[in-house]
JSON list of C-alpha atoms in Angstrom, two decimals:
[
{"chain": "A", "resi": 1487, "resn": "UNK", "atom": "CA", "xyz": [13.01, -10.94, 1.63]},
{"chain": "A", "resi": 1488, "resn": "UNK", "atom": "CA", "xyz": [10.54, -10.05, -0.63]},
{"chain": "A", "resi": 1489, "resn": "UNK", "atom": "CA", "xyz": [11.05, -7.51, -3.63]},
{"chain": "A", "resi": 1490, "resn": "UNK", "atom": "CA", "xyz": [8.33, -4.78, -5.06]},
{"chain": "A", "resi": 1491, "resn": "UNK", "atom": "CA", "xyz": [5.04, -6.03, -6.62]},
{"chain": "A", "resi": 1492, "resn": "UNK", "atom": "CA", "xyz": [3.53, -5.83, -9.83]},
{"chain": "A", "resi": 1493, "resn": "UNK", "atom": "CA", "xyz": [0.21, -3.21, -9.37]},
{"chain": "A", "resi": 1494, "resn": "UNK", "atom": "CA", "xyz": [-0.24, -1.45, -11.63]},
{"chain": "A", "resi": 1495, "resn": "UNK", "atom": "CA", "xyz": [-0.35, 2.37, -10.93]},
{"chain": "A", "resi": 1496, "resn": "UNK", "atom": "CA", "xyz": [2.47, 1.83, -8.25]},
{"chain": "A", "resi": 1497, "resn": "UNK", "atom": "CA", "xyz": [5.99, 2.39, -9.25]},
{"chain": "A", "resi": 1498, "resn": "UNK", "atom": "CA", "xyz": [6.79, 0.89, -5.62]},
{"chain": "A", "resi": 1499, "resn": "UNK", "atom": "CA", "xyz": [4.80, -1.66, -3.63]},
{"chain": "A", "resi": 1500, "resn": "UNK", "atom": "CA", "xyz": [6.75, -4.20, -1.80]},
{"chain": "A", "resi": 1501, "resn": "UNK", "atom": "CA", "xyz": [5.54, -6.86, 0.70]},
{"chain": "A", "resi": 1502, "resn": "UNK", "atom": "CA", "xyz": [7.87, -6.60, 4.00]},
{"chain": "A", "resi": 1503, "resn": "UNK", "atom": "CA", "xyz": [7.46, -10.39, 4.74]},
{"chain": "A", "resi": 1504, "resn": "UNK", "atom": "CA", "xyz": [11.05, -11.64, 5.51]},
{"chain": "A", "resi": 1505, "resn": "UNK", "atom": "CA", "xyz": [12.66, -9.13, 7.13]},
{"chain": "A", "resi": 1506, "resn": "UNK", "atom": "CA", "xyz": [14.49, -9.50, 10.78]},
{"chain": "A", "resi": 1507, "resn": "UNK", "atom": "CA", "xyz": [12.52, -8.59, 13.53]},
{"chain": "A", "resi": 1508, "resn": "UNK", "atom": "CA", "xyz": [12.62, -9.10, 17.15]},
{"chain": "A", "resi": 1509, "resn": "UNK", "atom": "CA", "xyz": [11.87, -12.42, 18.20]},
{"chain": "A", "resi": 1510, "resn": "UNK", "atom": "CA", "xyz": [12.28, -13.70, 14.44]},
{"chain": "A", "resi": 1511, "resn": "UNK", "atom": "CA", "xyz": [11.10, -12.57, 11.03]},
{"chain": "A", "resi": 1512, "resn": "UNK", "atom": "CA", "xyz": [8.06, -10.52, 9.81]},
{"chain": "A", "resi": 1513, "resn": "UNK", "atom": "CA", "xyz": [5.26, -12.76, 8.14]},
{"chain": "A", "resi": 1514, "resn": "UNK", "atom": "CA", "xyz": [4.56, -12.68, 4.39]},
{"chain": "A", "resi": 1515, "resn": "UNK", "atom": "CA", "xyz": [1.21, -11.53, 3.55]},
{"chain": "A", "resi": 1516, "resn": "UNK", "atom": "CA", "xyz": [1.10, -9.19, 6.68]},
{"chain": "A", "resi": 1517, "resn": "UNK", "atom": "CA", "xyz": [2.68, -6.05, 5.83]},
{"chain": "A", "resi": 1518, "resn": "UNK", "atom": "CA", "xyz": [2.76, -3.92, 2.97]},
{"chain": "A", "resi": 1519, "resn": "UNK", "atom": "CA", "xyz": [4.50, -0.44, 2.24]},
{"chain": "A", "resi": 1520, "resn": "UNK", "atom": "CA", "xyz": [3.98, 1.70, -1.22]},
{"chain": "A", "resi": 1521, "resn": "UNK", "atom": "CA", "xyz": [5.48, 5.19, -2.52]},
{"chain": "A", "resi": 1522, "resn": "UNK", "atom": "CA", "xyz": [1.54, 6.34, -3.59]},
{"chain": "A", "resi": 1523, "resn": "UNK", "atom": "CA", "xyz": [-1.65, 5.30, -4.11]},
{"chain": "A", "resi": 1524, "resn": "UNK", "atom": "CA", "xyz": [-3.16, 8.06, -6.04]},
{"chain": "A", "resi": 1525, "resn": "UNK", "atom": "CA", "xyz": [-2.45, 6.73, -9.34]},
{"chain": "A", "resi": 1526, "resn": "UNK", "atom": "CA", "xyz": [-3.74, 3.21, -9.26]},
{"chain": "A", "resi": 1527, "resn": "UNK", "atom": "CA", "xyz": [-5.67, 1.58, -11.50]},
{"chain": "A", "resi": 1528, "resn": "UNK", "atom": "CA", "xyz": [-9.19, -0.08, -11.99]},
{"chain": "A", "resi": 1529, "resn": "UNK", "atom": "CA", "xyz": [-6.92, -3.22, -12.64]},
{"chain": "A", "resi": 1530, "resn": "UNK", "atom": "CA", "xyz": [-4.41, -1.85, -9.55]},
{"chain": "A", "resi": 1531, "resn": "UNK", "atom": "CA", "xyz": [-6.76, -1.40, -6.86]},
{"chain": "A", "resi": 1532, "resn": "UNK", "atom": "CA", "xyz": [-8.54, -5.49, -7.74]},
{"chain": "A", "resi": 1533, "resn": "UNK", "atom": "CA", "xyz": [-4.77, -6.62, -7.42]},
{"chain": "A", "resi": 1534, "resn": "UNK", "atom": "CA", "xyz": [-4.32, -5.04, -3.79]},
{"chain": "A", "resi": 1535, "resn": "UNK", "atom": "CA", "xyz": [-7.84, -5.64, -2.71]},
{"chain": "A", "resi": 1536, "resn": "UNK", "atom": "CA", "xyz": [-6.85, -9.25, -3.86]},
{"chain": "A", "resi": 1537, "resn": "UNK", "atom": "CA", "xyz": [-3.44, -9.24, -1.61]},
{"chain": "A", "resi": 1538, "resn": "UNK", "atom": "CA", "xyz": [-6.71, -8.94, 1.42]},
{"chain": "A", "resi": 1539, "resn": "UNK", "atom": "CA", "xyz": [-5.07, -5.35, 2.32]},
{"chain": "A", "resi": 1540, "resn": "UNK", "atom": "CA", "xyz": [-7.51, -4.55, 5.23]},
{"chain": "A", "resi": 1541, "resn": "UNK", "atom": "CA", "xyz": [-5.97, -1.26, 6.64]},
{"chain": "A", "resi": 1542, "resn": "UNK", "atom": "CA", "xyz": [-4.48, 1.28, 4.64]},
{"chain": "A", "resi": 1543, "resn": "UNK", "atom": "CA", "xyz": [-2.19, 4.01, 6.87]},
{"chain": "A", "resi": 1544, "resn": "UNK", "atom": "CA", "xyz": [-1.64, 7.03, 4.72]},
{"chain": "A", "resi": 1545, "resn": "UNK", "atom": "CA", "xyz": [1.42, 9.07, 6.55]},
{"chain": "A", "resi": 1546, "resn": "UNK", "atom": "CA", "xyz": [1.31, 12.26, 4.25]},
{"chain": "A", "resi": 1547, "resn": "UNK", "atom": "CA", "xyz": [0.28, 15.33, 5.56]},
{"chain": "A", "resi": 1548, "resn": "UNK", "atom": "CA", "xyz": [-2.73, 17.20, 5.96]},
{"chain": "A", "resi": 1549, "resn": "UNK", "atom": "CA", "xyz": [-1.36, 19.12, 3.06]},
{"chain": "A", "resi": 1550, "resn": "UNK", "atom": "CA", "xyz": [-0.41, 16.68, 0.89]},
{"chain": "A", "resi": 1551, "resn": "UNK", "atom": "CA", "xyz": [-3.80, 14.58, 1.26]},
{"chain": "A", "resi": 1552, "resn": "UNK", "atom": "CA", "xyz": [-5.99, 17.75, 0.67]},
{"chain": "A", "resi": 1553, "resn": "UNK", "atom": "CA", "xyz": [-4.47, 18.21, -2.79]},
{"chain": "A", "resi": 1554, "resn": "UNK", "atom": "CA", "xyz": [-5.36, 14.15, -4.13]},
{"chain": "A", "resi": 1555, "resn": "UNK", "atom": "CA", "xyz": [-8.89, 14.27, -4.82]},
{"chain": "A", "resi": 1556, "resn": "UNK", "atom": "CA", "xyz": [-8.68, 10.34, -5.93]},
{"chain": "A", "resi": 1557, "resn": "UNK", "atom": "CA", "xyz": [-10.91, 7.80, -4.48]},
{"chain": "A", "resi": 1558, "resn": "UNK", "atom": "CA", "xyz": [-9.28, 5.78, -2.17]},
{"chain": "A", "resi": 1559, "resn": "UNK", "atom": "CA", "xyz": [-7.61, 2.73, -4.15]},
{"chain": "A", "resi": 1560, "resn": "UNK", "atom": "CA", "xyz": [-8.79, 0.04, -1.76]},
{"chain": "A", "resi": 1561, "resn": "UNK", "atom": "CA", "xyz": [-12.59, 0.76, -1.13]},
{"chain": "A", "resi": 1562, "resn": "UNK", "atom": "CA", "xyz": [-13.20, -1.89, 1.65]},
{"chain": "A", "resi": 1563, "resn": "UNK", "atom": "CA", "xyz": [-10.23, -1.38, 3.32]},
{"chain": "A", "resi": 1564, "resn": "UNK", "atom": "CA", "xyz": [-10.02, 0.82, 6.69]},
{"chain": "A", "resi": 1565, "resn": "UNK", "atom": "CA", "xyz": [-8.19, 4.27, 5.58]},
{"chain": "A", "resi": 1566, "resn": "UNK", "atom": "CA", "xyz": [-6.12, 5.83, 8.57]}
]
């Protein structure tokens, strides 16, 4: 299993390659989960959009994503 990643402005970005699943084992390089994205960097944000994070799902609230005014950290990815 794979253990948190090194981007900056995260304080918790792991890749979930590795772990059981039905039928097997996730893939590495498929799957990524984070605590926030609000506070990544110029530096951050060229590190994900270098992992080729396509999709970003964002499962705050309304609430919650009314009150971050940040650009979203991976500009050509899909934001959900």
């Amino acid at each position: 299993m794979s253990g948190r990643l090194a981007i900056e402005g995260t304080a918790n970005l792991r890749e979930v390659g590795g772990y059981p699943a039905a039928g097997g084992v996730t893939r590495h390089g498929q799957l990524y989960r984070a605590d926030a994205l609000s506070n990544v960097t110029a530096a951050g944000a060229e590190q994900l959009a270098a992992l080729g994070i396509g999709v970003v799902i964002d499962l705050r609230s309304a609430l919650e994503r009314s009150q971050d005014h940040s650009d979203p950290p991976v500009p050509d990815a899909v934001h959900i």
